[in-house]
Amino acid sequence: MGWLTWQRFRCVTDCHLYPDTCISEKLIRTQAKLLVDGGYLAAGYEYIIIDDCWLNNTRAADGSLQPDNQRFPSGIRALADYIHSLGLKFGIYEDYGTATCAGYPGSLGHLEQDAQTFASWTVDYLKLDGCNADIKDFDTGYPSMERALNVTGYPIAYSCSWPAYQEFSKMKPNYSAIAQTCNLWRNWGDIDDSWDSVYSIIQWFGDNQDRLSPFHGPGHWNDPDMIVVGNYGLSPGQSRAQMALWSIMAAPLILSVDLRTISDWARDIILNKNLIAINQDPLGAMGRRILKLNGNVEVWSKALINNRTAFVALFPQPYGTPIHMSINLTDLGLGRFDEYDFFETFHDEFLGKYHKNELYNFTINPSGDVHAFYVESASTKTYRLDLI
Ligand SMILES: OC[C@@H]1[C@H](O)[C@H](O)[C@@H](O)CN1C(=S)Nc1ccc(F)cc1
């Protein structure tokens, strides 16, 4: 869980024209302080990660990476020290190729040196992108950087873009090797600030879930890209939908939003305790799309500890009429116990006790809204403390 510059701040490097939003130490220090003061760190959002465009256009004389010294005048180590003083962890970006996607120096030919540089900067997380490279080299290249990071002896979480570029090229990535090498990996296209973009990613993960979920679990995660809630493109319903689906998929929750201007309703969605508990459930199971109803409403479910199950019903299409849904519990996969207690996820409201032969009825709104609920078996009464 954490925060990443890219979707909201992109590659803005003109700090004269954009002094408050250019990629700079000032921006990172400001957002880091707000991650703490806004209650995000306390909720689990602990990594603050700089994406592309932090770099100087050239490496130093000794070949080592250096930041743009106008935008990062104190240097990366000092910035990391400040971030660590707040109790946060620090992430940075590089690219396996000759240049980053934005054209800054890439790591190819410098893997060991760059890994040592990151460790000397006390970097806790590296996102390694795959632009300007031969994707056929990735199956050896990404493990090479993993070895280089391990040699430093400094614990660095490793985010790989390795499969995404192979999936685009219709290659079938070796997810077994990827899961042994990376802690998380981007599978598919870049997310943008729109419902169309968010839903196209949800569809792709649902369509490919059978070949993705076996490799998903604690320490090695499929990554559908950033949470864009709080920016300009999603309605409140669509914002609930992205948080609910990323929670059901047990996807990394990596925000990209200006914490200075985020609305209260967007912040409430991002900080919803039940969604975070579902996302962070110790089983680490990747939720799956289990039903498609009425041709458009889809139901996803995720197994949780203590015989609980989380569900999300999603109505993605912009057809302006709310639909009354009626689903029998066995179609939800609930048949192991005779009775279940249903709770609404966002507000933790008790929705009722249902026998396994009963129907569960609810109404769902269109255009990317969700009905999120979780159930626990009434017979095996357990404490709900870890869900609220
Ligand atoms: O430059 C970095 C940027 C972000 O890190 C994204 O998360 C990465 O998926 C890659 N990336 C970009 S814009 N990649 C890219 C996107 C479109 C394109 F035509 C060529 C490259």
mmCIF file of C-alpha atoms and ligand atoms in Angstrom:
data_model
loop_
_atom_site.group_PDB
_atom_site.id
_atom_site.type_symbol
_atom_site.label_atom_id
_atom_site.label_comp_id
_atom_site.label_asym_id
_atom_site.label_seq_id
_atom_site.Cartn_x
_atom_site.Cartn_y
_atom_site.Cartn_z
ATOM 1 C CA MET A 1 0.000 0.000 0.000
ATOM 2 C CA GLY A 2 1.309 3.448 -0.773
ATOM 3 C CA TRP A 3 1.384 6.462 -3.065
ATOM 4 C CA LEU A 4 3.013 6.918 -6.516
ATOM 5 C CA THR A 5 3.570 10.129 -8.494
ATOM 6 C CA TRP A 6 2.775 8.942 -11.996
ATOM 7 C CA GLN A 7 -0.946 9.105 -12.753
ATOM 8 C CA ARG A 8 -1.564 12.478 -11.020
ATOM 9 C CA PHE A 9 1.788 14.231 -11.577
ATOM 10 C CA ARG A 10 3.128 12.498 -14.690
ATOM 11 C CA CYS A 11 6.393 13.988 -15.991
ATOM 12 C CA VAL A 12 5.946 17.648 -15.113
ATOM 13 C CA THR A 13 9.519 18.957 -14.846
ATOM 14 C CA ASP A 14 9.038 22.722 -15.375
ATOM 15 C CA CYS A 15 9.147 23.975 -11.788
ATOM 16 C CA HIS A 16 8.991 27.599 -12.880
ATOM 17 C CA LEU A 17 5.629 27.171 -14.585
ATOM 18 C CA TYR A 18 4.391 24.468 -12.179
ATOM 19 C CA PRO A 19 6.234 25.078 -8.852
ATOM 20 C CA ASP A 20 3.696 23.127 -6.768
ATOM 21 C CA THR A 21 3.197 20.078 -8.997
ATOM 22 C CA CYS A 22 6.518 19.455 -10.777
ATOM 23 C CA ILE A 23 8.355 16.235 -9.887
ATOM 24 C CA SER A 24 10.578 17.580 -7.099
ATOM 25 C CA GLU A 25 11.732 16.967 -3.541
ATOM 26 C CA LYS A 26 9.300 19.689 -2.462
ATOM 27 C CA LEU A 27 6.335 17.760 -3.926
ATOM 28 C CA ILE A 28 7.434 14.467 -2.352
ATOM 29 C CA ARG A 29 8.070 16.036 1.085
ATOM 30 C CA THR A 30 4.649 17.728 0.978
ATOM 31 C CA GLN A 31 2.770 14.573 -0.024
ATOM 32 C CA ALA A 32 4.732 12.483 2.516
ATOM 33 C CA LYS A 33 3.707 14.804 5.361
ATOM 34 C CA LEU A 34 0.062 14.587 4.218
ATOM 35 C CA LEU A 35 0.214 10.786 4.069
ATOM 36 C CA VAL A 36 0.919 10.956 7.804
ATOM 37 C CA ASP A 37 -1.247 13.925 8.796
ATOM 38 C CA GLY A 38 -4.202 12.719 6.685
ATOM 39 C CA GLY A 39 -4.329 9.341 8.417
ATOM 40 C CA TYR A 40 -3.208 7.390 5.346
ATOM 41 C CA LEU A 41 -0.097 5.880 6.971
ATOM 42 C CA ALA A 42 -2.167 4.791 9.975
ATOM 43 C CA ALA A 43 -4.537 3.027 7.526
ATOM 44 C CA GLY A 44 -1.609 1.170 5.921
ATOM 45 C CA TYR A 45 -0.456 3.411 3.052
ATOM 46 C CA GLU A 46 3.250 3.302 3.913
ATOM 47 C CA TYR A 47 5.282 3.586 0.675
ATOM 48 C CA ILE A 48 5.793 6.916 -1.092
ATOM 49 C CA ILE A 49 7.225 6.239 -4.546
ATOM 50 C CA ILE A 50 8.704 8.553 -7.183
ATOM 51 C CA ASP A 51 7.977 7.351 -10.720
ATOM 52 C CA ASP A 52 9.760 8.467 -13.928
ATOM 53 C CA CYS A 53 11.359 11.914 -14.460
ATOM 54 C CA TRP A 54 13.234 12.314 -11.139
ATOM 55 C CA LEU A 55 16.547 11.701 -12.901
ATOM 56 C CA ASN A 56 19.235 13.981 -14.256
ATOM 57 C CA ASN A 57 19.582 13.788 -18.047
ATOM 58 C CA THR A 58 23.068 12.271 -17.631
ATOM 59 C CA ARG A 59 24.774 9.932 -15.191
ATOM 60 C CA ALA A 60 27.583 11.287 -12.970
ATOM 61 C CA ALA A 61 31.233 11.059 -14.066
ATOM 62 C CA ASP A 62 31.602 7.721 -12.218
ATOM 63 C CA GLY A 63 28.549 6.389 -14.078
ATOM 64 C CA SER A 64 26.221 6.523 -11.095
ATOM 65 C CA LEU A 65 22.640 7.720 -11.269
ATOM 66 C CA GLN A 66 21.888 11.218 -10.020
ATOM 67 C CA PRO A 67 18.677 13.195 -9.609
ATOM 68 C CA ASP A 68 17.943 16.437 -11.411
ATOM 69 C CA ASN A 69 19.828 18.731 -9.029
ATOM 70 C CA GLN A 70 17.502 21.713 -9.571
ATOM 71 C CA ARG A 71 14.422 19.715 -8.587
ATOM 72 C CA PHE A 72 16.134 17.558 -5.949
ATOM 73 C CA PRO A 73 18.757 19.948 -4.510
ATOM 74 C CA SER A 74 19.198 18.016 -1.238
ATOM 75 C CA GLY A 75 19.770 14.723 -3.040
ATOM 76 C CA ILE A 76 17.860 11.460 -2.811
ATOM 77 C CA ARG A 77 19.468 10.159 0.405
ATOM 78 C CA ALA A 78 18.379 13.293 2.337
ATOM 79 C CA LEU A 79 14.866 12.934 0.917
ATOM 80 C CA ALA A 80 14.761 9.272 1.978
ATOM 81 C CA ASP A 81 15.972 10.225 5.460
ATOM 82 C CA TYR A 82 13.108 12.716 5.771
ATOM 83 C CA ILE A 83 10.563 10.145 4.540
ATOM 84 C CA HIS A 84 11.891 7.553 7.018
ATOM 85 C CA SER A 85 11.703 10.143 9.826
ATOM 86 C CA LEU A 86 7.941 10.252 9.178
ATOM 87 C CA GLY A 87 7.662 6.467 9.523
ATOM 88 C CA LEU A 88 7.121 5.991 5.784
ATOM 89 C CA LYS A 89 9.041 3.842 3.310
ATOM 90 C CA PHE A 90 10.610 5.263 0.141
ATOM 91 C CA GLY A 91 10.310 3.974 -3.443
ATOM 92 C CA ILE A 92 11.973 5.007 -6.690
ATOM 93 C CA TYR A 93 11.719 4.195 -10.416
ATOM 94 C CA GLU A 94 14.127 2.988 -13.065
ATOM 95 C CA ASP A 95 13.884 1.165 -16.361
ATOM 96 C CA TYR A 96 15.577 -2.060 -17.509
ATOM 97 C CA GLY A 97 16.289 -0.542 -20.937
ATOM 98 C CA THR A 98 18.717 2.058 -22.309
ATOM 99 C CA ALA A 99 16.352 4.859 -21.239
ATOM 100 C CA THR A 100 13.242 5.307 -19.141
ATOM 101 C CA CYS A 101 9.908 5.729 -20.932
ATOM 102 C CA ALA A 102 10.365 9.506 -20.631
ATOM 103 C CA GLY A 103 13.932 9.291 -22.014
ATOM 104 C CA TYR A 104 16.083 9.565 -18.860
ATOM 105 C CA PRO A 105 19.109 7.258 -18.316
ATOM 106 C CA GLY A 106 18.050 3.593 -18.077
ATOM 107 C CA SER A 107 19.688 0.858 -16.019
ATOM 108 C CA LEU A 108 20.819 -1.477 -18.819
ATOM 109 C CA GLY A 109 24.543 -2.066 -18.393
ATOM 110 C CA HIS A 110 24.474 -0.529 -14.882
ATOM 111 C CA LEU A 111 22.288 -2.950 -12.888
ATOM 112 C CA GLU A 112 24.803 -3.691 -10.103
ATOM 113 C CA GLN A 113 25.922 -0.069 -9.819
ATOM 114 C CA ASP A 114 22.339 1.224 -9.733
ATOM 115 C CA ALA A 115 21.296 -1.367 -7.150
ATOM 116 C CA GLN A 116 24.202 -0.264 -4.936
ATOM 117 C CA THR A 117 23.221 3.377 -5.459
ATOM 118 C CA PHE A 118 19.616 2.661 -4.420
ATOM 119 C CA ALA A 119 20.810 0.794 -1.315
ATOM 120 C CA SER A 120 23.148 3.689 -0.408
ATOM 121 C CA TRP A 121 20.106 5.987 -0.708
ATOM 122 C CA THR A 122 18.207 3.593 1.656
ATOM 123 C CA VAL A 123 15.531 3.033 -1.011
ATOM 124 C CA ASP A 124 12.906 0.501 0.208
ATOM 125 C CA TYR A 125 11.130 -0.154 -3.113
ATOM 126 C CA LEU A 126 12.167 -0.161 -6.767
ATOM 127 C CA LYS A 127 9.758 -0.007 -9.724
ATOM 128 C CA LEU A 128 11.670 -1.312 -12.764
ATOM 129 C CA ASP A 129 9.929 -0.382 -16.026
ATOM 130 C CA GLY A 130 10.495 -1.985 -19.419
ATOM 131 C CA CYS A 131 10.654 0.765 -22.056
ATOM 132 C CA ASN A 132 13.497 0.992 -24.649
ATOM 133 C CA ALA A 133 14.448 -2.654 -24.149
ATOM 134 C CA ASP A 134 14.156 -5.979 -25.963
ATOM 135 C CA ILE A 135 11.328 -7.831 -24.191
ATOM 136 C CA LYS A 136 13.071 -11.118 -25.035
ATOM 137 C CA ASP A 137 15.772 -10.067 -22.519
ATOM 138 C CA PHE A 138 13.300 -9.655 -19.658
ATOM 139 C CA ASP A 139 13.311 -13.326 -18.579
ATOM 140 C CA THR A 140 17.002 -12.953 -17.726
ATOM 141 C CA GLY A 141 17.177 -9.190 -17.164
ATOM 142 C CA TYR A 142 14.627 -8.817 -14.386
ATOM 143 C CA PRO A 143 16.162 -11.692 -12.378
ATOM 144 C CA SER A 144 19.582 -10.027 -12.869
ATOM 145 C CA MET A 145 18.332 -6.870 -11.162
ATOM 146 C CA GLU A 146 16.781 -8.989 -8.398
ATOM 147 C CA ARG A 147 20.185 -10.570 -7.764
ATOM 148 C CA ALA A 148 21.848 -7.153 -7.824
ATOM 149 C CA LEU A 149 19.335 -5.847 -5.273
ATOM 150 C CA ASN A 150 19.861 -8.904 -3.043
ATOM 151 C CA VAL A 151 23.659 -8.490 -3.186
ATOM 152 C CA THR A 152 23.301 -5.053 -1.585
ATOM 153 C CA GLY A 153 21.920 -6.734 1.551
ATOM 154 C CA TYR A 154 19.368 -3.917 1.836
ATOM 155 C CA PRO A 155 15.697 -5.060 1.747
ATOM 156 C CA ILE A 156 14.130 -3.513 -1.373
ATOM 157 C CA ALA A 157 10.586 -4.435 -2.530
ATOM 158 C CA TYR A 158 10.752 -5.154 -6.246
ATOM 159 C CA SER A 159 7.995 -4.009 -8.635
ATOM 160 C CA CYS A 160 8.425 -5.344 -12.170
ATOM 161 C CA SER A 161 6.789 -4.246 -15.425
ATOM 162 C CA TRP A 162 8.139 -7.492 -16.940
ATOM 163 C CA PRO A 163 4.824 -9.245 -17.899
ATOM 164 C CA ALA A 164 2.990 -6.117 -19.065
ATOM 165 C CA TYR A 165 5.275 -5.599 -22.071
ATOM 166 C CA GLN A 166 5.180 -9.318 -22.902
ATOM 167 C CA GLU A 167 1.360 -9.433 -22.671
ATOM 168 C CA PHE A 168 1.142 -6.478 -25.102
ATOM 169 C CA SER A 169 3.324 -8.439 -27.533
ATOM 170 C CA LYS A 170 1.078 -11.512 -27.248
ATOM 171 C CA MET A 171 3.843 -13.424 -25.459
ATOM 172 C CA LYS A 172 2.700 -15.676 -22.619
ATOM 173 C CA PRO A 173 4.703 -14.475 -19.589
ATOM 174 C CA ASN A 174 6.293 -17.078 -17.320
ATOM 175 C CA TYR A 175 4.367 -16.101 -14.180
ATOM 176 C CA SER A 176 6.062 -18.800 -12.135
ATOM 177 C CA ALA A 177 9.464 -17.183 -12.749
ATOM 178 C CA ILE A 178 7.997 -13.694 -12.292
ATOM 179 C CA ALA A 179 6.437 -14.627 -8.913
ATOM 180 C CA GLN A 180 9.803 -16.004 -7.737
ATOM 181 C CA THR A 181 11.624 -12.828 -8.803
ATOM 182 C CA CYS A 182 9.302 -9.895 -8.122
ATOM 183 C CA ASN A 183 7.166 -8.833 -5.156
ATOM 184 C CA LEU A 184 4.591 -7.270 -7.477
ATOM 185 C CA TRP A 185 4.320 -6.922 -11.227
ATOM 186 C CA ARG A 186 2.311 -4.871 -13.689
ATOM 187 C CA ASN A 187 0.351 -7.253 -15.949
ATOM 188 C CA TRP A 188 -1.371 -4.860 -18.298
ATOM 189 C CA GLY A 189 -1.792 -1.313 -19.634
ATOM 190 C CA ASP A 190 -1.358 1.999 -17.859
ATOM 191 C CA ILE A 191 -4.376 3.219 -15.938
ATOM 192 C CA ASP A 192 -5.771 6.659 -16.737
ATOM 193 C CA ASP A 193 -8.157 8.979 -14.917
ATOM 194 C CA SER A 194 -11.394 7.600 -16.424
ATOM 195 C CA TRP A 195 -14.000 4.900 -15.790
ATOM 196 C CA ASP A 196 -13.376 3.438 -19.266
ATOM 197 C CA SER A 197 -9.725 2.894 -18.339
ATOM 198 C CA VAL A 198 -10.526 1.453 -14.885
ATOM 199 C CA TYR A 199 -13.204 -0.880 -16.259
ATOM 200 C CA SER A 200 -11.041 -2.052 -19.181
ATOM 201 C CA ILE A 201 -8.454 -3.192 -16.622
ATOM 202 C CA ILE A 202 -11.124 -4.884 -14.458
ATOM 203 C CA GLN A 203 -12.365 -6.737 -17.556
ATOM 204 C CA TRP A 204 -8.848 -7.838 -18.517
ATOM 205 C CA PHE A 205 -8.167 -9.233 -15.022
ATOM 206 C CA GLY A 206 -11.539 -11.018 -14.981
ATOM 207 C CA ASP A 207 -10.965 -12.489 -18.440
ATOM 208 C CA ASN A 208 -7.456 -13.710 -17.487
ATOM 209 C CA GLN A 209 -8.040 -14.618 -13.832
ATOM 210 C CA ASP A 210 -7.478 -18.361 -14.286
ATOM 211 C CA ARG A 211 -3.866 -17.877 -15.422
ATOM 212 C CA LEU A 212 -3.123 -15.022 -13.011
ATOM 213 C CA SER A 213 -4.581 -16.059 -9.629
ATOM 214 C CA PRO A 214 -2.405 -19.183 -9.098
ATOM 215 C CA PHE A 215 0.685 -16.939 -8.785
ATOM 216 C CA HIS A 216 -0.918 -14.337 -6.501
ATOM 217 C CA GLY A 217 -0.276 -14.456 -2.761
ATOM 218 C CA PRO A 218 1.661 -12.965 0.158
ATOM 219 C CA GLY A 219 4.909 -11.473 -1.160
ATOM 220 C CA HIS A 220 4.076 -11.804 -4.862
ATOM 221 C CA TRP A 221 1.146 -9.864 -6.308
ATOM 222 C CA ASN A 222 -0.441 -9.104 -9.691
ATOM 223 C CA ASP A 223 -0.610 -5.330 -10.044
ATOM 224 C CA PRO A 224 -3.487 -3.758 -12.076
ATOM 225 C CA ASP A 225 -1.898 -0.280 -11.572
ATOM 226 C CA MET A 226 -2.712 2.739 -9.427
ATOM 227 C CA ILE A 227 -5.837 3.787 -7.549
ATOM 228 C CA VAL A 228 -6.995 6.961 -9.350
ATOM 229 C CA VAL A 229 -9.726 7.846 -6.824
ATOM 230 C CA GLY A 230 -9.623 11.538 -5.843
ATOM 231 C CA ASN A 231 -8.610 12.964 -9.215
ATOM 232 C CA TYR A 232 -10.919 14.278 -11.973
ATOM 233 C CA GLY A 233 -12.342 11.365 -13.896
ATOM 234 C CA LEU A 234 -14.318 9.085 -11.571
ATOM 235 C CA SER A 235 -17.760 9.682 -10.057
ATOM 236 C CA PRO A 236 -18.322 8.695 -6.399
ATOM 237 C CA GLY A 237 -19.885 5.411 -7.589
ATOM 238 C CA GLN A 238 -17.007 4.663 -9.942
ATOM 239 C CA SER A 239 -14.551 5.541 -7.153
ATOM 240 C CA ARG A 240 -16.287 3.046 -4.862
ATOM 241 C CA ALA A 241 -16.084 0.540 -7.704
ATOM 242 C CA GLN A 242 -12.339 0.869 -8.199
ATOM 243 C CA MET A 243 -11.572 0.576 -4.477
ATOM 244 C CA ALA A 244 -13.971 -2.381 -4.125
ATOM 245 C CA LEU A 245 -12.586 -4.296 -7.106
ATOM 246 C CA TRP A 246 -8.939 -3.650 -6.170
ATOM 247 C CA SER A 247 -9.816 -4.886 -2.663
ATOM 248 C CA ILE A 248 -11.477 -8.039 -3.991
ATOM 249 C CA MET A 249 -8.516 -8.711 -6.329
ATOM 250 C CA ALA A 250 -6.118 -8.190 -3.364
ATOM 251 C CA ALA A 251 -4.307 -5.775 -5.678
ATOM 252 C CA PRO A 252 -1.604 -3.420 -4.396
ATOM 253 C CA LEU A 253 -3.353 -0.240 -3.194
ATOM 254 C CA ILE A 254 -1.074 2.438 -4.645
ATOM 255 C CA LEU A 255 -2.677 5.876 -4.696
ATOM 256 C CA SER A 256 -1.867 8.633 -7.164
ATOM 257 C CA VAL A 257 -3.706 11.743 -6.032
ATOM 258 C CA ASP A 258 -2.896 15.217 -4.752
ATOM 259 C CA LEU A 259 -3.449 14.853 -1.008
ATOM 260 C CA ARG A 260 -3.612 18.664 -0.709
ATOM 261 C CA THR A 261 -6.879 18.872 -2.637
ATOM 262 C CA ILE A 262 -8.545 15.446 -2.282
ATOM 263 C CA SER A 263 -12.261 15.679 -1.419
ATOM 264 C CA ASP A 264 -13.649 14.282 1.832
ATOM 265 C CA TRP A 265 -15.767 11.686 0.016
ATOM 266 C CA ALA A 266 -12.784 10.412 -2.000
ATOM 267 C CA ARG A 267 -10.632 10.250 1.132
ATOM 268 C CA ASP A 268 -13.385 8.288 2.950
ATOM 269 C CA ILE A 269 -13.453 5.721 0.137
ATOM 270 C CA ILE A 270 -9.651 5.369 0.141
ATOM 271 C CA LEU A 271 -9.601 4.972 3.946
ATOM 272 C CA ASN A 272 -12.561 2.585 4.230
ATOM 273 C CA LYS A 273 -11.495 0.112 6.892
ATOM 274 C CA ASN A 274 -13.493 -2.862 5.619
ATOM 275 C CA LEU A 275 -12.189 -2.529 2.058
ATOM 276 C CA ILE A 276 -8.610 -2.289 3.359
ATOM 277 C CA ALA A 277 -9.183 -5.305 5.640
ATOM 278 C CA ILE A 278 -10.574 -7.292 2.673
ATOM 279 C CA ASN A 279 -7.619 -6.220 0.519
ATOM 280 C CA GLN A 280 -5.066 -7.020 3.236
ATOM 281 C CA ASP A 281 -6.704 -10.277 4.409
ATOM 282 C CA PRO A 282 -3.918 -12.656 5.537
ATOM 283 C CA LEU A 283 -4.952 -15.393 3.083
ATOM 284 C CA GLY A 284 -3.895 -13.091 0.256
ATOM 285 C CA ALA A 285 -6.383 -14.810 -2.078
ATOM 286 C CA MET A 286 -7.009 -13.083 -5.401
ATOM 287 C CA GLY A 287 -10.766 -12.547 -5.735
ATOM 288 C CA ARG A 288 -12.476 -13.789 -8.880
ATOM 289 C CA ARG A 289 -15.350 -12.874 -11.164
ATOM 290 C CA ILE A 290 -17.902 -15.656 -10.469
ATOM 291 C CA LEU A 291 -21.153 -14.480 -12.115
ATOM 292 C CA LYS A 292 -22.381 -12.324 -14.975
ATOM 293 C CA LEU A 293 -26.053 -11.486 -14.589
ATOM 294 C CA ASN A 294 -28.563 -9.676 -16.776
ATOM 295 C CA GLY A 295 -25.828 -9.504 -19.382
ATOM 296 C CA ASN A 296 -24.004 -6.744 -17.548
ATOM 297 C CA VAL A 297 -23.978 -6.945 -13.749
ATOM 298 C CA GLU A 298 -20.988 -8.994 -12.612
ATOM 299 C CA VAL A 299 -20.322 -10.487 -9.171
ATOM 300 C CA TRP A 300 -16.805 -10.998 -7.773
ATOM 301 C CA SER A 301 -15.932 -12.924 -4.611
ATOM 302 C CA LYS A 302 -12.881 -13.325 -2.417
ATOM 303 C CA ALA A 303 -12.255 -15.867 0.358
ATOM 304 C CA LEU A 304 -11.241 -14.367 3.707
ATOM 305 C CA ILE A 305 -9.991 -15.887 6.942
ATOM 306 C CA ASN A 306 -12.465 -17.264 9.529
ATOM 307 C CA ASN A 307 -14.897 -18.677 6.948
ATOM 308 C CA ARG A 308 -15.820 -15.263 5.638
ATOM 309 C CA THR A 309 -16.334 -14.258 2.011
ATOM 310 C CA ALA A 310 -16.326 -10.766 0.482
ATOM 311 C CA PHE A 311 -18.475 -9.968 -2.553
ATOM 312 C CA VAL A 312 -18.803 -7.060 -4.955
ATOM 313 C CA ALA A 313 -21.579 -6.686 -7.520
ATOM 314 C CA LEU A 314 -20.636 -4.244 -10.281
ATOM 315 C CA PHE A 315 -22.912 -2.563 -12.832
ATOM 316 C CA PRO A 316 -20.382 -1.136 -15.283
ATOM 317 C CA GLN A 317 -22.530 0.034 -18.189
ATOM 318 C CA PRO A 318 -23.941 3.591 -18.351
ATOM 319 C CA TYR A 319 -27.593 2.421 -18.726
ATOM 320 C CA GLY A 320 -29.552 4.833 -16.552
ATOM 321 C CA THR A 321 -31.830 2.447 -14.703
ATOM 322 C CA PRO A 322 -31.031 0.840 -11.328
ATOM 323 C CA ILE A 323 -31.614 -2.913 -11.436
ATOM 324 C CA HIS A 324 -33.241 -5.118 -8.785
ATOM 325 C CA MET A 325 -31.008 -8.172 -8.387
ATOM 326 C CA SER A 326 -31.987 -11.511 -6.885
ATOM 327 C CA ILE A 327 -29.284 -14.132 -6.403
ATOM 328 C CA ASN A 328 -29.565 -17.446 -4.589
ATOM 329 C CA LEU A 329 -26.843 -18.117 -2.036
ATOM 330 C CA THR A 330 -25.649 -21.310 -3.692
ATOM 331 C CA ASP A 331 -24.878 -19.339 -6.867
ATOM 332 C CA LEU A 332 -22.717 -17.157 -4.624
ATOM 333 C CA GLY A 333 -20.939 -20.336 -3.575
ATOM 334 C CA LEU A 334 -22.526 -20.258 -0.099
ATOM 335 C CA GLY A 335 -23.752 -23.718 0.747
ATOM 336 C CA ARG A 336 -21.250 -25.046 3.239
ATOM 337 C CA PHE A 337 -23.186 -23.677 6.199
ATOM 338 C CA ASP A 338 -26.935 -23.436 6.743
ATOM 339 C CA GLU A 339 -27.101 -19.759 7.640
ATOM 340 C CA TYR A 340 -25.057 -16.653 6.884
ATOM 341 C CA ASP A 341 -24.986 -13.129 8.285
ATOM 342 C CA PHE A 342 -24.710 -10.486 5.543
ATOM 343 C CA PHE A 343 -23.033 -7.098 6.084
ATOM 344 C CA GLU A 344 -22.742 -4.086 3.741
ATOM 345 C CA THR A 345 -19.022 -3.400 3.322
ATOM 346 C CA PHE A 346 -18.752 0.408 3.028
ATOM 347 C CA HIS A 347 -20.820 1.096 6.159
ATOM 348 C CA ASP A 348 -20.637 -2.286 7.899
ATOM 349 C CA GLU A 349 -24.423 -2.380 8.224
ATOM 350 C CA PHE A 350 -26.021 -5.703 9.123
ATOM 351 C CA LEU A 351 -28.101 -6.712 6.075
ATOM 352 C CA GLY A 352 -29.762 -9.773 7.605
ATOM 353 C CA LYS A 353 -29.473 -13.475 8.261
ATOM 354 C CA TYR A 354 -29.998 -15.680 5.205
ATOM 355 C CA HIS A 355 -30.564 -19.394 4.965
ATOM 356 C CA LYS A 356 -28.607 -21.108 2.199
ATOM 357 C CA ASN A 357 -31.814 -21.772 0.239
ATOM 358 C CA GLU A 358 -32.931 -18.151 0.341
ATOM 359 C CA LEU A 359 -32.488 -15.452 -2.300
ATOM 360 C CA TYR A 360 -30.346 -12.383 -1.636
ATOM 361 C CA ASN A 361 -32.067 -9.302 -3.090
ATOM 362 C CA PHE A 362 -30.510 -5.867 -3.645
ATOM 363 C CA THR A 363 -30.696 -2.923 -6.017
ATOM 364 C CA ILE A 364 -27.677 -1.720 -7.948
ATOM 365 C CA ASN A 365 -27.136 1.557 -9.808
ATOM 366 C CA PRO A 366 -25.541 1.787 -13.281
ATOM 367 C CA SER A 367 -22.506 3.509 -14.677
ATOM 368 C CA GLY A 368 -19.836 1.880 -12.594
ATOM 369 C CA ASP A 369 -21.519 1.614 -9.220
ATOM 370 C CA VAL A 370 -21.174 -1.353 -6.866
ATOM 371 C CA HIS A 371 -22.981 -3.158 -4.077
ATOM 372 C CA ALA A 372 -20.230 -4.446 -1.781
ATOM 373 C CA PHE A 373 -21.077 -6.932 0.958
ATOM 374 C CA TYR A 374 -19.376 -9.587 3.041
ATOM 375 C CA VAL A 375 -20.809 -12.671 4.738
ATOM 376 C CA GLU A 376 -19.869 -14.856 7.647
ATOM 377 C CA SER A 377 -21.413 -18.156 8.583
ATOM 378 C CA ALA A 378 -23.953 -17.629 11.367
ATOM 379 C CA SER A 379 -23.113 -21.043 12.858
ATOM 380 C CA THR A 380 -19.379 -20.498 13.322
ATOM 381 C CA LYS A 381 -19.728 -17.196 15.213
ATOM 382 C CA THR A 382 -16.430 -15.356 14.994
ATOM 383 C CA TYR A 383 -15.281 -11.934 16.111
ATOM 384 C CA ARG A 384 -15.580 -9.252 13.436
ATOM 385 C CA LEU A 385 -13.002 -7.011 15.096
ATOM 386 C CA ASP A 386 -10.509 -7.384 12.242
ATOM 387 C CA LEU A 387 -13.064 -6.219 9.673
ATOM 388 C CA ILE A 388 -14.188 -2.968 11.292
HETATM 389 O O1 LIG B 1 7.191 6.906 -18.057
HETATM 390 C C1 LIG B 1 6.755 6.074 -16.988
HETATM 391 C C2 LIG B 1 5.325 5.660 -17.203
HETATM 392 C C3 LIG B 1 4.771 5.020 -15.903
HETATM 393 O O2 LIG B 1 5.788 4.495 -15.074
HETATM 394 C C4 LIG B 1 3.823 3.886 -16.229
HETATM 395 O O3 LIG B 1 3.312 3.332 -15.018
HETATM 396 C C5 LIG B 1 4.605 2.820 -16.918
HETATM 397 O O4 LIG B 1 3.704 1.749 -17.323
HETATM 398 C C6 LIG B 1 5.378 3.323 -18.105
HETATM 399 N N1 LIG B 1 5.222 4.734 -18.321
HETATM 400 C C7 LIG B 1 4.816 5.131 -19.571
HETATM 401 S S1 LIG B 1 4.297 6.619 -19.831
HETATM 402 N N2 LIG B 1 4.861 4.189 -20.514
HETATM 403 C C8 LIG B 1 4.457 4.363 -21.819
HETATM 404 C C9 LIG B 1 3.114 4.575 -22.084
HETATM 405 C C10 LIG B 1 2.697 4.720 -23.404
HETATM 406 C C11 LIG B 1 3.641 4.640 -24.420
HETATM 407 F F1 LIG B 1 3.237 4.790 -25.720
HETATM 408 C C12 LIG B 1 4.994 4.430 -24.157
HETATM 409 C C13 LIG B 1 5.412 4.291 -22.828
#
